[in-house]
PDB file of C-alpha atoms in Angstrom:
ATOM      1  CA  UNK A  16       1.353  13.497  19.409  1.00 37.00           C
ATOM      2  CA  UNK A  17      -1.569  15.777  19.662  1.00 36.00           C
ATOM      3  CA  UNK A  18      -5.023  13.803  20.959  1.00 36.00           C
ATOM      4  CA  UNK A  19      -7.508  13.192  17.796  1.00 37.00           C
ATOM      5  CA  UNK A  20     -10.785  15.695  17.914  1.00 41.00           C
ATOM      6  CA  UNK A  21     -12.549  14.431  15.055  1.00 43.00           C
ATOM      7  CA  UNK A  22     -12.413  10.576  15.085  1.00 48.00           C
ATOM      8  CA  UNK A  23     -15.237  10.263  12.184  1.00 68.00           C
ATOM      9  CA  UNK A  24     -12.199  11.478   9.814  1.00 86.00           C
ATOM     10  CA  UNK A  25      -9.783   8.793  10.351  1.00 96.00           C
ATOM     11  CA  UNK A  26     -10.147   5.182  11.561  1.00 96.00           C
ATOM     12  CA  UNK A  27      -8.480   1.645   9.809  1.00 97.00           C
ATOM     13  CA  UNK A  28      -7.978  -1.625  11.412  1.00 97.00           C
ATOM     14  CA  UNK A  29      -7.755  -4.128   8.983  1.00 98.00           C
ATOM     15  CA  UNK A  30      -6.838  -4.352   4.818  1.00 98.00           C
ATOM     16  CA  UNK A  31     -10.276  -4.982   4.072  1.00 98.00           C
ATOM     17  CA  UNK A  32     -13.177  -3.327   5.917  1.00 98.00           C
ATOM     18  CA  UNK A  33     -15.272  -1.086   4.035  1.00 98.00           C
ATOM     19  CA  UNK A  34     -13.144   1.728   2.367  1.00 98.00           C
ATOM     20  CA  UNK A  35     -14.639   4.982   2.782  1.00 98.00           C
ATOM     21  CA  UNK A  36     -11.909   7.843   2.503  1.00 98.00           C
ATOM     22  CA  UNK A  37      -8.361   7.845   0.581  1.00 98.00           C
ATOM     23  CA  UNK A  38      -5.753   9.626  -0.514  1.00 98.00           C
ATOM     24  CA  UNK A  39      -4.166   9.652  -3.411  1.00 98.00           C
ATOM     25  CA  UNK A  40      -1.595  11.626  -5.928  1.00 98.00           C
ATOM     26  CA  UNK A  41      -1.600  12.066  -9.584  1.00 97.00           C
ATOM     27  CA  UNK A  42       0.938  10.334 -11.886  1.00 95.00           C
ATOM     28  CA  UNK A  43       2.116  14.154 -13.248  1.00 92.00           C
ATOM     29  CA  UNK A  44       5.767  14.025 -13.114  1.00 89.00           C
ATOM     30  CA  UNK A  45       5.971   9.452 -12.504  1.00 86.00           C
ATOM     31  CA  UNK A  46       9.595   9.006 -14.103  1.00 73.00           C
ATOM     32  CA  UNK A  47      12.102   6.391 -13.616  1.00 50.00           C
ATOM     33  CA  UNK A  48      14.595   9.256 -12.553  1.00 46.00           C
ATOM     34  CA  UNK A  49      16.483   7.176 -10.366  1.00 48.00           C
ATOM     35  CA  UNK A  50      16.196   3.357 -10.543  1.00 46.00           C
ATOM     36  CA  UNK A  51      15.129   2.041  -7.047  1.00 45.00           C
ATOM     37  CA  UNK A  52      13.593  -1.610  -7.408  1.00 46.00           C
ATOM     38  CA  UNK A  53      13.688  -4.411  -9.706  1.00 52.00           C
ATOM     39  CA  UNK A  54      10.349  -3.646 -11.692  1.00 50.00           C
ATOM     40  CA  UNK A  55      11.752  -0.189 -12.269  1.00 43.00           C
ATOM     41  CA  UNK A  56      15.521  -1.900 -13.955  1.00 47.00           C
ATOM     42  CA  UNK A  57      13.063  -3.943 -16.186  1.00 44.00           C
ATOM     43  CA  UNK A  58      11.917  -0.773 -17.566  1.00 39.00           C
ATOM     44  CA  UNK A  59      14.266   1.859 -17.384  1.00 48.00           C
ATOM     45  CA  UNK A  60      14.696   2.045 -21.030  1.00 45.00           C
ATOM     46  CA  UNK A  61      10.817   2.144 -22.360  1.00 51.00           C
ATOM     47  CA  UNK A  62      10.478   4.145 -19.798  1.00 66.00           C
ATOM     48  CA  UNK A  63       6.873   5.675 -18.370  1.00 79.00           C
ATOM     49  CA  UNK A  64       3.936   6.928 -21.249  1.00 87.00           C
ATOM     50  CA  UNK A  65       2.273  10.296 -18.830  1.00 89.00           C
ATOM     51  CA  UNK A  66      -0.503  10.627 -20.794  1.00 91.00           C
ATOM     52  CA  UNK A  67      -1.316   6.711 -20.756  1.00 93.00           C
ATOM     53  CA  UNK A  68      -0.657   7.018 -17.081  1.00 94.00           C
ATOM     54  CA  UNK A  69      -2.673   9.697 -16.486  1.00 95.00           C
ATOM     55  CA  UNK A  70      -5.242   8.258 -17.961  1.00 96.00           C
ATOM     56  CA  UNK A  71      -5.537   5.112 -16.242  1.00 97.00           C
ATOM     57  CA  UNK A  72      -5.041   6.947 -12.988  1.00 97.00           C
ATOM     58  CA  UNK A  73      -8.226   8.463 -13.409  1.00 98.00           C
ATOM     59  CA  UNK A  74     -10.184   5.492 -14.462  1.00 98.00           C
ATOM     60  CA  UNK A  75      -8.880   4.230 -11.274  1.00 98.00           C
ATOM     61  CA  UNK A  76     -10.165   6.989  -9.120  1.00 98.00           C
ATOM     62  CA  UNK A  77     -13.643   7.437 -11.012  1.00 98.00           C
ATOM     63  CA  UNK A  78     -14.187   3.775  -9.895  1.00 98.00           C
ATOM     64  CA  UNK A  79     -13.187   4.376  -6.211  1.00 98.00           C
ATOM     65  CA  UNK A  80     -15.988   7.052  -6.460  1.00 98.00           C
ATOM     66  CA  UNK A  81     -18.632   4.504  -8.233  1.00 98.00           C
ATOM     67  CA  UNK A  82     -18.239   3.033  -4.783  1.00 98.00           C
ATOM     68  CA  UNK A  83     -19.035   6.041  -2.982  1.00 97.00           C
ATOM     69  CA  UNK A  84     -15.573   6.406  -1.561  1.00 98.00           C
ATOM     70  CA  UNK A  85     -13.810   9.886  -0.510  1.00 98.00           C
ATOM     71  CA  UNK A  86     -11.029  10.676  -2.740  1.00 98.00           C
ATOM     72  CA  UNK A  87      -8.004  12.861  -1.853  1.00 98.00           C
ATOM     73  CA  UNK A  88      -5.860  14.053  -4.201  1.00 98.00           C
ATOM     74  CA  UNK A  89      -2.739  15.473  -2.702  1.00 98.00           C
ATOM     75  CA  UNK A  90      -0.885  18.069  -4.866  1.00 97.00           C
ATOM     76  CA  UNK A  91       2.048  16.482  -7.078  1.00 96.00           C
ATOM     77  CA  UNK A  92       5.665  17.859  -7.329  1.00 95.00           C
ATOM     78  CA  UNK A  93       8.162  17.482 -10.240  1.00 92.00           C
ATOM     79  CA  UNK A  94      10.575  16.545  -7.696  1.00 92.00           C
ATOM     80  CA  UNK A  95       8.876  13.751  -6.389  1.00 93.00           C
ATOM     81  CA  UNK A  96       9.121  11.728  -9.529  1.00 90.00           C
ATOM     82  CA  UNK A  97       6.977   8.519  -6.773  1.00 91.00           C
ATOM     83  CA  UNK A  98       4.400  10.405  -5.368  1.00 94.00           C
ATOM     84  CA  UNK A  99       2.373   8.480  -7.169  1.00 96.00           C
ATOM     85  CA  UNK A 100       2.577   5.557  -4.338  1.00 96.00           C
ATOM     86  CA  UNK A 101       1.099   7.608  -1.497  1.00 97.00           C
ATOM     87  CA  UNK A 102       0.846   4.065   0.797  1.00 96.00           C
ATOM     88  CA  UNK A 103       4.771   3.975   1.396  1.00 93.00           C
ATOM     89  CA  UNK A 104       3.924   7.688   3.262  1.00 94.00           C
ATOM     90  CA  UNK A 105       2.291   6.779   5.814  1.00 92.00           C
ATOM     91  CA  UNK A 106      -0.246   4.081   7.078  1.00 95.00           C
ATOM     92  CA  UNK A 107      -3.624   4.732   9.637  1.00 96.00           C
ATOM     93  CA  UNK A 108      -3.896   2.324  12.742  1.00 95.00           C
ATOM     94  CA  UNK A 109      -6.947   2.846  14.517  1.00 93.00           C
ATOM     95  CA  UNK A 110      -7.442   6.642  14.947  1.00 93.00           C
ATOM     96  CA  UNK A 111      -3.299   7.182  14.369  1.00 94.00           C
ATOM     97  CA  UNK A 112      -1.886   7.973  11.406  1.00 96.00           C
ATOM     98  CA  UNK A 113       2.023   7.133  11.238  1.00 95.00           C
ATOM     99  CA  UNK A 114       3.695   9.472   8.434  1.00 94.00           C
ATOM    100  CA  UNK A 115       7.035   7.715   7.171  1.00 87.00           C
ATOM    101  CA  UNK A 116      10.482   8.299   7.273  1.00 82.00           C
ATOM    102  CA  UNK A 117      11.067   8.111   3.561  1.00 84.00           C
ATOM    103  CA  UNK A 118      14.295   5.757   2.931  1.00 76.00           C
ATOM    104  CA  UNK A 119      15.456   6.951  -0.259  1.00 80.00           C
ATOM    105  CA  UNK A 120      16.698  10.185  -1.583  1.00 81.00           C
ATOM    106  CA  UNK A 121      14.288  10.061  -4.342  1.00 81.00           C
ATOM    107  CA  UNK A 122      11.191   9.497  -2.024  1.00 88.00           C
ATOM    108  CA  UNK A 123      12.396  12.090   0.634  1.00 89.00           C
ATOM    109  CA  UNK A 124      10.204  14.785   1.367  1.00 92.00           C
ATOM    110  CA  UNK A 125       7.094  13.470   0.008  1.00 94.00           C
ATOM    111  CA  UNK A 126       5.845  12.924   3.564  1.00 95.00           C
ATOM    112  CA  UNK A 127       6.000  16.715   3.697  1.00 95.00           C
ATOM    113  CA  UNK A 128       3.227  17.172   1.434  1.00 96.00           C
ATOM    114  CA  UNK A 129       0.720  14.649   3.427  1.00 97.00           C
ATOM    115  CA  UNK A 130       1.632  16.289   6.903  1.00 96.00           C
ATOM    116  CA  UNK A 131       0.624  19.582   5.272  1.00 97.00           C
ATOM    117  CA  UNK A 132      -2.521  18.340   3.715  1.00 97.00           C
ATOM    118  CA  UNK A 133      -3.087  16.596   7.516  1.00 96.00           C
ATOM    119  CA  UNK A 134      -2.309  19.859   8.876  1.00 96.00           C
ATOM    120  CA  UNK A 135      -4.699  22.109   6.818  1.00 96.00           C
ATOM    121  CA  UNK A 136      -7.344  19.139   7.823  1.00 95.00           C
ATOM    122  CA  UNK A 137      -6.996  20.132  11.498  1.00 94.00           C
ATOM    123  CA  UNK A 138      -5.600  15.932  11.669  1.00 95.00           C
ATOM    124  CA  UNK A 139      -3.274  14.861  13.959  1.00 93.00           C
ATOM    125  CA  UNK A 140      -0.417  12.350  13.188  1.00 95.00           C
ATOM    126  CA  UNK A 141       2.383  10.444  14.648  1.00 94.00           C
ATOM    127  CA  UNK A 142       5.567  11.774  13.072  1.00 91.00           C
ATOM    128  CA  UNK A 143       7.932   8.300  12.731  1.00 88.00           C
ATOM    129  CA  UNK A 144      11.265  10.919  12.376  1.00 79.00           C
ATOM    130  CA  UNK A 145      14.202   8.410  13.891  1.00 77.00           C
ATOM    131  CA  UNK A 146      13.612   5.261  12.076  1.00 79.00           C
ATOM    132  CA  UNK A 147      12.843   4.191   8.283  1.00 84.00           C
ATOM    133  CA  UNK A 148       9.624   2.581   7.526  1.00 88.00           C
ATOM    134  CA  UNK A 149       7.228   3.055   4.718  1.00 90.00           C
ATOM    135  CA  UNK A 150       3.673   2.302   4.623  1.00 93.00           C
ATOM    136  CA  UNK A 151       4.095  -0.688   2.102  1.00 94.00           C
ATOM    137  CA  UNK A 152       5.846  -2.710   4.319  1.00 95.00           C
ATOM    138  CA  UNK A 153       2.794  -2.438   7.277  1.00 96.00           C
ATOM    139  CA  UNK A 154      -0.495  -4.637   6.464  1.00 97.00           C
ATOM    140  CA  UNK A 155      -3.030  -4.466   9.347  1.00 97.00           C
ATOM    141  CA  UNK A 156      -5.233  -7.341  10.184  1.00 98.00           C
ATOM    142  CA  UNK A 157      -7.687  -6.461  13.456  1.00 97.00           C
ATOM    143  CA  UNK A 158      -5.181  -6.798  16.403  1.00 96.00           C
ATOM    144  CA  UNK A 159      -2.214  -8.328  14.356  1.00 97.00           C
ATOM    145  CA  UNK A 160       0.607  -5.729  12.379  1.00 97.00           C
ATOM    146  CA  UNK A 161       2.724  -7.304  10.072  1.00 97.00           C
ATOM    147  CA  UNK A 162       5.800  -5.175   9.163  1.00 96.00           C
ATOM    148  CA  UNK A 163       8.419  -6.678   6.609  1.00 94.00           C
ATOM    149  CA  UNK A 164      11.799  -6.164   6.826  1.00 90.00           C
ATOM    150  CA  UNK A 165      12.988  -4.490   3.773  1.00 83.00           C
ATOM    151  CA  UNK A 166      15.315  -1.890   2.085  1.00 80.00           C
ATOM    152  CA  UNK A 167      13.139   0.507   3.197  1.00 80.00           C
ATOM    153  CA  UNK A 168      11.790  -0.436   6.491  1.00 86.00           C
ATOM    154  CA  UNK A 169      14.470  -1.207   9.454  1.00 84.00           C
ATOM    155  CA  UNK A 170      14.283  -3.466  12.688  1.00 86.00           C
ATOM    156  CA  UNK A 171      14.894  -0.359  14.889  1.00 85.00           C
ATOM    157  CA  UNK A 172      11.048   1.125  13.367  1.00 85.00           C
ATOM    158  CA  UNK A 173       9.381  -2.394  14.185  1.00 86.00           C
ATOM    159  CA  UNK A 174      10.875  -1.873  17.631  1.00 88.00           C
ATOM    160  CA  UNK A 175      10.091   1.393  18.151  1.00 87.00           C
ATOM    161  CA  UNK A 176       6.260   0.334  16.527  1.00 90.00           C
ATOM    162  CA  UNK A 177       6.379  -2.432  19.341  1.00 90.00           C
ATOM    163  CA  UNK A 178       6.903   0.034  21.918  1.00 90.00           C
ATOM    164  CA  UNK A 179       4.058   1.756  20.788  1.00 90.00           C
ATOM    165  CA  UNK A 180       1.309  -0.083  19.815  1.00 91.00           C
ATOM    166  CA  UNK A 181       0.967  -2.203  23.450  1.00 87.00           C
ATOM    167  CA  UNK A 182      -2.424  -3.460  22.213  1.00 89.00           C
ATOM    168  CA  UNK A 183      -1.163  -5.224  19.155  1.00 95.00           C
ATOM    169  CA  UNK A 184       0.656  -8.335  18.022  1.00 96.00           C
ATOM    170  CA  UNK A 185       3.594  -6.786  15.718  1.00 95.00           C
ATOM    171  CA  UNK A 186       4.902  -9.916  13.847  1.00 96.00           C
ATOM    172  CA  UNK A 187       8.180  -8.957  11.944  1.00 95.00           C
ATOM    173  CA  UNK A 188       8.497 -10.151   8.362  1.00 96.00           C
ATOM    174  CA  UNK A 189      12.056 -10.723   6.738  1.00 94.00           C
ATOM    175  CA  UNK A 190      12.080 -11.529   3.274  1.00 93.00           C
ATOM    176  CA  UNK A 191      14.145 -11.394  -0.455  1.00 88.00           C
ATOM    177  CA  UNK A 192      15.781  -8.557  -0.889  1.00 83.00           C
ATOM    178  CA  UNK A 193      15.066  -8.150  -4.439  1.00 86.00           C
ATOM    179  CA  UNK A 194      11.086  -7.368  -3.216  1.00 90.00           C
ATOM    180  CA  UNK A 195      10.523  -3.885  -2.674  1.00 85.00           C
ATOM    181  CA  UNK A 196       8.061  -4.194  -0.432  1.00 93.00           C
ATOM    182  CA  UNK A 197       6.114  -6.567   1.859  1.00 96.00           C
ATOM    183  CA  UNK A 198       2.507  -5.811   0.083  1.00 97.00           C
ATOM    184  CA  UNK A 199       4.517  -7.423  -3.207  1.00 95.00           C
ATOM    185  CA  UNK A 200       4.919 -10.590  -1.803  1.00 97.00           C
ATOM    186  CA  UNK A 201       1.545 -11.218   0.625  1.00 98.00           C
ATOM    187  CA  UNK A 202      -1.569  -8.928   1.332  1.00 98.00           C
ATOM    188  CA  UNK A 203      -4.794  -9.962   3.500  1.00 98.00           C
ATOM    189  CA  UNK A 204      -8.154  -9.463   1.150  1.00 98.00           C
ATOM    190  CA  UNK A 205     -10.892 -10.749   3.995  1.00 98.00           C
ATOM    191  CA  UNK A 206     -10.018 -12.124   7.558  1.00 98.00           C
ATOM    192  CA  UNK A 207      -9.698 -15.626   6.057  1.00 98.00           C
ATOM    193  CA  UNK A 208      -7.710 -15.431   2.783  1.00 98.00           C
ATOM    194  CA  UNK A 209      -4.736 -13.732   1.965  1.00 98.00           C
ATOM    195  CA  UNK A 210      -2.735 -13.357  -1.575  1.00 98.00           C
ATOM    196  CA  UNK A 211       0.779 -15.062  -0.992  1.00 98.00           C
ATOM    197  CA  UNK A 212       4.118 -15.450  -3.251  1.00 98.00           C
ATOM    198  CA  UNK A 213       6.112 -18.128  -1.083  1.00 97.00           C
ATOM    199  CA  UNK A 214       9.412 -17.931  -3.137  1.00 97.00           C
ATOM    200  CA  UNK A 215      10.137 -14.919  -1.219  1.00 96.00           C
ATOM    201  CA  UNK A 216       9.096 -15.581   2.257  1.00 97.00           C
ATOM    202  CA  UNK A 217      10.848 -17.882   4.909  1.00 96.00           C
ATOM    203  CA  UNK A 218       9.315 -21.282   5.811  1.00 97.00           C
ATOM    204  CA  UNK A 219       8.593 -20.549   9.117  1.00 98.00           C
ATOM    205  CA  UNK A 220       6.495 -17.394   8.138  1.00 98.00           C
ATOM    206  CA  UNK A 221       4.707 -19.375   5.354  1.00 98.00           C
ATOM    207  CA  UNK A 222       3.820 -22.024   7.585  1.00 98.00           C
ATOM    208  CA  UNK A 223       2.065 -18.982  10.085  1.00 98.00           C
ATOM    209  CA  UNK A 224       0.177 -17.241   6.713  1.00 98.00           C
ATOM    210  CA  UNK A 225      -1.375 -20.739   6.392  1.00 98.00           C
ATOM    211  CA  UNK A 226      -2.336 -21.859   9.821  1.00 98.00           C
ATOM    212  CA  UNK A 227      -4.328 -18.063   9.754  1.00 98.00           C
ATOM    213  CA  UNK A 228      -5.457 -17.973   5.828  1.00 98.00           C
ATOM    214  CA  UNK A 229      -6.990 -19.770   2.848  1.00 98.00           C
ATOM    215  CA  UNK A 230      -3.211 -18.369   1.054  1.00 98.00           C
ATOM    216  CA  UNK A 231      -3.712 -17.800  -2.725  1.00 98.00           C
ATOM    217  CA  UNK A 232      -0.280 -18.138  -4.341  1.00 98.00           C
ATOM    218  CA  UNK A 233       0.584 -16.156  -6.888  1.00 97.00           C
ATOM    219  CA  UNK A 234       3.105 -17.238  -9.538  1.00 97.00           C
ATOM    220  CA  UNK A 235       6.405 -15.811 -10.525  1.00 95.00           C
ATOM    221  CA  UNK A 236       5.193 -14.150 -13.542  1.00 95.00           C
ATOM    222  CA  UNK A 237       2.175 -12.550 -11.744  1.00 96.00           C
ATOM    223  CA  UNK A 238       4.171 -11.708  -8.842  1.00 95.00           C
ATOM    224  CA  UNK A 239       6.423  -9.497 -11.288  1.00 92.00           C
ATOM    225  CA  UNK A 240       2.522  -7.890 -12.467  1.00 94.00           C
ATOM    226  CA  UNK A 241       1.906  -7.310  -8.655  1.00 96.00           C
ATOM    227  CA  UNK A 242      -0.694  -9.918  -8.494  1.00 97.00           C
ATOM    228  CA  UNK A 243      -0.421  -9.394  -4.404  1.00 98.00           C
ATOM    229  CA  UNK A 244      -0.670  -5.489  -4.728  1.00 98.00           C
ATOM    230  CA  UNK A 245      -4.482  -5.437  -4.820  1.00 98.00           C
ATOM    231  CA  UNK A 246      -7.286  -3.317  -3.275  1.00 98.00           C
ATOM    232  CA  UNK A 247      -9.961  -4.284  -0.791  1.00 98.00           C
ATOM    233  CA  UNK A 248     -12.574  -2.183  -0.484  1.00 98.00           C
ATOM    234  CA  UNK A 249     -14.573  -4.036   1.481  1.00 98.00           C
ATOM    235  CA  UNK A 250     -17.552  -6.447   1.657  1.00 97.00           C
ATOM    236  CA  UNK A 251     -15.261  -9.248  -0.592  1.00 97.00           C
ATOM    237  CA  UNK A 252     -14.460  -6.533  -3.217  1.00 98.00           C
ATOM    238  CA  UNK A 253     -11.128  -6.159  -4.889  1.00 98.00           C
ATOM    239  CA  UNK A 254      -9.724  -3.959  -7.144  1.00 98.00           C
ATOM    240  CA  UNK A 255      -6.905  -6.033  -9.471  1.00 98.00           C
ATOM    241  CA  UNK A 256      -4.908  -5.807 -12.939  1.00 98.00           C
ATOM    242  CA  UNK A 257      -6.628  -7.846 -15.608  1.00 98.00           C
ATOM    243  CA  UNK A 258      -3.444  -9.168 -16.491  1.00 97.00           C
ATOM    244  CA  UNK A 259      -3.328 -11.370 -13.373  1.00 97.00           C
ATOM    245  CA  UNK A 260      -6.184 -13.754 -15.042  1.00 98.00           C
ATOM    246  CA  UNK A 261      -4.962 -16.801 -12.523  1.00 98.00           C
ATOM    247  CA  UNK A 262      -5.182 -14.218  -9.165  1.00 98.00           C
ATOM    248  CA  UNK A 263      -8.462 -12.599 -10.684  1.00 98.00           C
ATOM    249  CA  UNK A 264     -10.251 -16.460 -11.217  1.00 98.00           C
ATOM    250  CA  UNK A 265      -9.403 -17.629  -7.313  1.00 98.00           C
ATOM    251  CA  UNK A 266     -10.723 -14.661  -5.528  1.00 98.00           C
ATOM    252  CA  UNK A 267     -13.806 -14.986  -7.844  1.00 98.00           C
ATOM    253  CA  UNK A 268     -13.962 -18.966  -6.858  1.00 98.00           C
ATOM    254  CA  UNK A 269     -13.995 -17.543  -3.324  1.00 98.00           C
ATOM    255  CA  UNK A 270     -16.804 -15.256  -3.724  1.00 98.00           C
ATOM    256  CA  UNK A 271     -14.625 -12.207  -4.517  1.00 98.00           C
ATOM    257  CA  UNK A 272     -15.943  -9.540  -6.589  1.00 98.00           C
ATOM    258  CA  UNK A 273     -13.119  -8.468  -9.035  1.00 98.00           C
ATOM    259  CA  UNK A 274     -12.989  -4.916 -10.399  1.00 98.00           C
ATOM    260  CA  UNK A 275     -10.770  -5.031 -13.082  1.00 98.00           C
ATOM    261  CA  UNK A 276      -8.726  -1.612 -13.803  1.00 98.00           C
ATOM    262  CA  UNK A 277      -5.740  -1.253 -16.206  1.00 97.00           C
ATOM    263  CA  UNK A 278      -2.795   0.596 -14.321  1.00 97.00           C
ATOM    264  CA  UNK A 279      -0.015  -1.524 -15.858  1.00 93.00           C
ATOM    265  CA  UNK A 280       1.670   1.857 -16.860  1.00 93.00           C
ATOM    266  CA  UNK A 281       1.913   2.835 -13.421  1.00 93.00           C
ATOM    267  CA  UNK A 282       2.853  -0.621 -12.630  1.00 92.00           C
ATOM    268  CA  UNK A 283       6.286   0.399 -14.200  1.00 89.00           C
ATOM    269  CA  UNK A 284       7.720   1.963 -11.627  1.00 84.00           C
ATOM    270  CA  UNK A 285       6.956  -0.769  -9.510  1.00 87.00           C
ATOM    271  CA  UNK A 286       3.729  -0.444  -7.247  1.00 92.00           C
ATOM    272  CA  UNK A 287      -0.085  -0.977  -8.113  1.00 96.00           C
ATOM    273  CA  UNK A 288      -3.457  -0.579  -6.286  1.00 98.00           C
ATOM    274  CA  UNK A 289      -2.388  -1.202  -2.970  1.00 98.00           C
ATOM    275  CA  UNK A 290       0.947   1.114  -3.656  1.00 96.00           C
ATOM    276  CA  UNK A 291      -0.888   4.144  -4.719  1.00 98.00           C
ATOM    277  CA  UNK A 292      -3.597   4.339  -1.847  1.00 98.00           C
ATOM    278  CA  UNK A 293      -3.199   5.427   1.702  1.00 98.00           C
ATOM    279  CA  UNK A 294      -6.632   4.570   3.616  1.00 98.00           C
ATOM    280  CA  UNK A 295      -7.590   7.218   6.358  1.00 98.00           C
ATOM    281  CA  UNK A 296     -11.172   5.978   6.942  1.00 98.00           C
ATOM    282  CA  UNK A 297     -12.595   1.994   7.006  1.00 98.00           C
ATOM    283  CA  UNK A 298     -15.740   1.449   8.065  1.00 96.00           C
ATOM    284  CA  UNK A 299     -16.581  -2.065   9.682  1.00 84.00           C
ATOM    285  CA  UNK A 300     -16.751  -4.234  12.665  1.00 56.00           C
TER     286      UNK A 300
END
């Protein structure tokens, strides 16, 4: 890995510090081509409206800017039908970013376009070639990693992240495999309360969310709207579906501010705010 030169460019350590720079990728080609998780099955015959999807795409990004944060757009491909969900690409970890290893023939490549965009950015990256992992199975909180163990990330990445990352706690999550991913089942929103769908986790790893959060549990039906899969943007405020009323009401009774956005075409194909941003730059303490 090539030593960083410009440090002001890239720099996360937690879910929920102030959000400052982005990328993401336009819904042009978003198909259910290939059926790859449950939400997707649920759909497959309605199928995905573009234009609707489009649209709410880019009242999602015209918000991130009313919050003076950095938008990238990275170039779409008809043959990346996903590359919608630009967090399963890669994830940032201090001054690092990690691009994927893609576990599905219907995701592969798309880490190609983000290592050329890094490239043409003069912005080095750690290239994770040997092992799958995607980004939505990696939630940072400060010094603790939390990788679930999924269909798409193995045992031999979280081993090979261990290796790695000497100065942090990597704590291994199994879970169903029906969930695609670990940030549809639990995310961190502040450094004391996380969002939380216990059906899916073990006991012993519930028990650890609660000794170390206020946990918000989100029901089956809002689990299925990705009631987990918010955004933090920092200074207790969260982007969220207005379907998930009951998720939407207990951040607010904890002093959340709750910016509503309608994505719930995107939502289709199985990811929502969390899924379709990749944070390069967080600015906090």
């Amino acid at each position: 890995m090539k030593e960083r030169t410009n440090t002001n460019k890239v720099f996360c350590m937690s879910e929920y510090d102030t959000l400052k720079r982005v990328i993401l990728c336009q819904p042009q080609y978003m198909t259910i081509r290939q059926v790859i998780n449950e939400t997707q099955e649920h759909f497959k015959d309605e199928g995905i409206h573009i234009e609707r999807a489009l649209e709410q795409h880019a009242d999602f990004v015209n918000t991130l800017k009313q919050y003076d944060i950095d938008v990238i757009l990275l170039p779409y491909h008809k043959k990346y039908p996903e590359q919608v969900f630009t967090r399963d690409i890669g994830f940032t970890l201090g001054e690092t970013i990690f691009v994927a290893n893609m576990a599905t023939d219907a995701r592969a490549g798309e880490e190609n376009v983000l290592k050329q965009w890094l490239e043409d950015e003069e912005i080095s990256y750690f290239n994770l070639v040997k092992e799958h992992i995607e980004g939505g199975d990696v939630i940072v909180d400060r010094d603790t990693i939390y990788v679930g163990l999924s269909s798409r990330t193995d045992e031999k990445a979280t081993a090979h992240l261990e290796r790695l990352l000497h100065k942090f706690q990597v704590v291994t999550i199994p879970f169903k495999e029906k969930y695609l991913h670990l940030d549809c089942i639990f995310n961190v929103v502040s450094p004391d309360v996380a969002l939380i769908y216990p059906p899916a986790l073990t006991e012993e790893d519930i028990k650890l969310f609660s000794s170390r959060y206020d946990c918000i549990e989100v029901s089956e039906d809002e689990q299925f709207q990705l009631g987990t899969n918010v955004l933090s943007i920092g200074n207790k405020r969260v982007l969220s579906l207005p379907v998930n009323q009951h998720v939407n009401g207990e951040l607010r009774k904890r002093g959340f501010e709750v910016i509503e956005v309608d994505i719930t075409e995107i939502i289709k194909s199985g990811g929502s705010f969390r899924c379709c941003t990749m944070p390069l730059l967080r600015e906090g303490s």
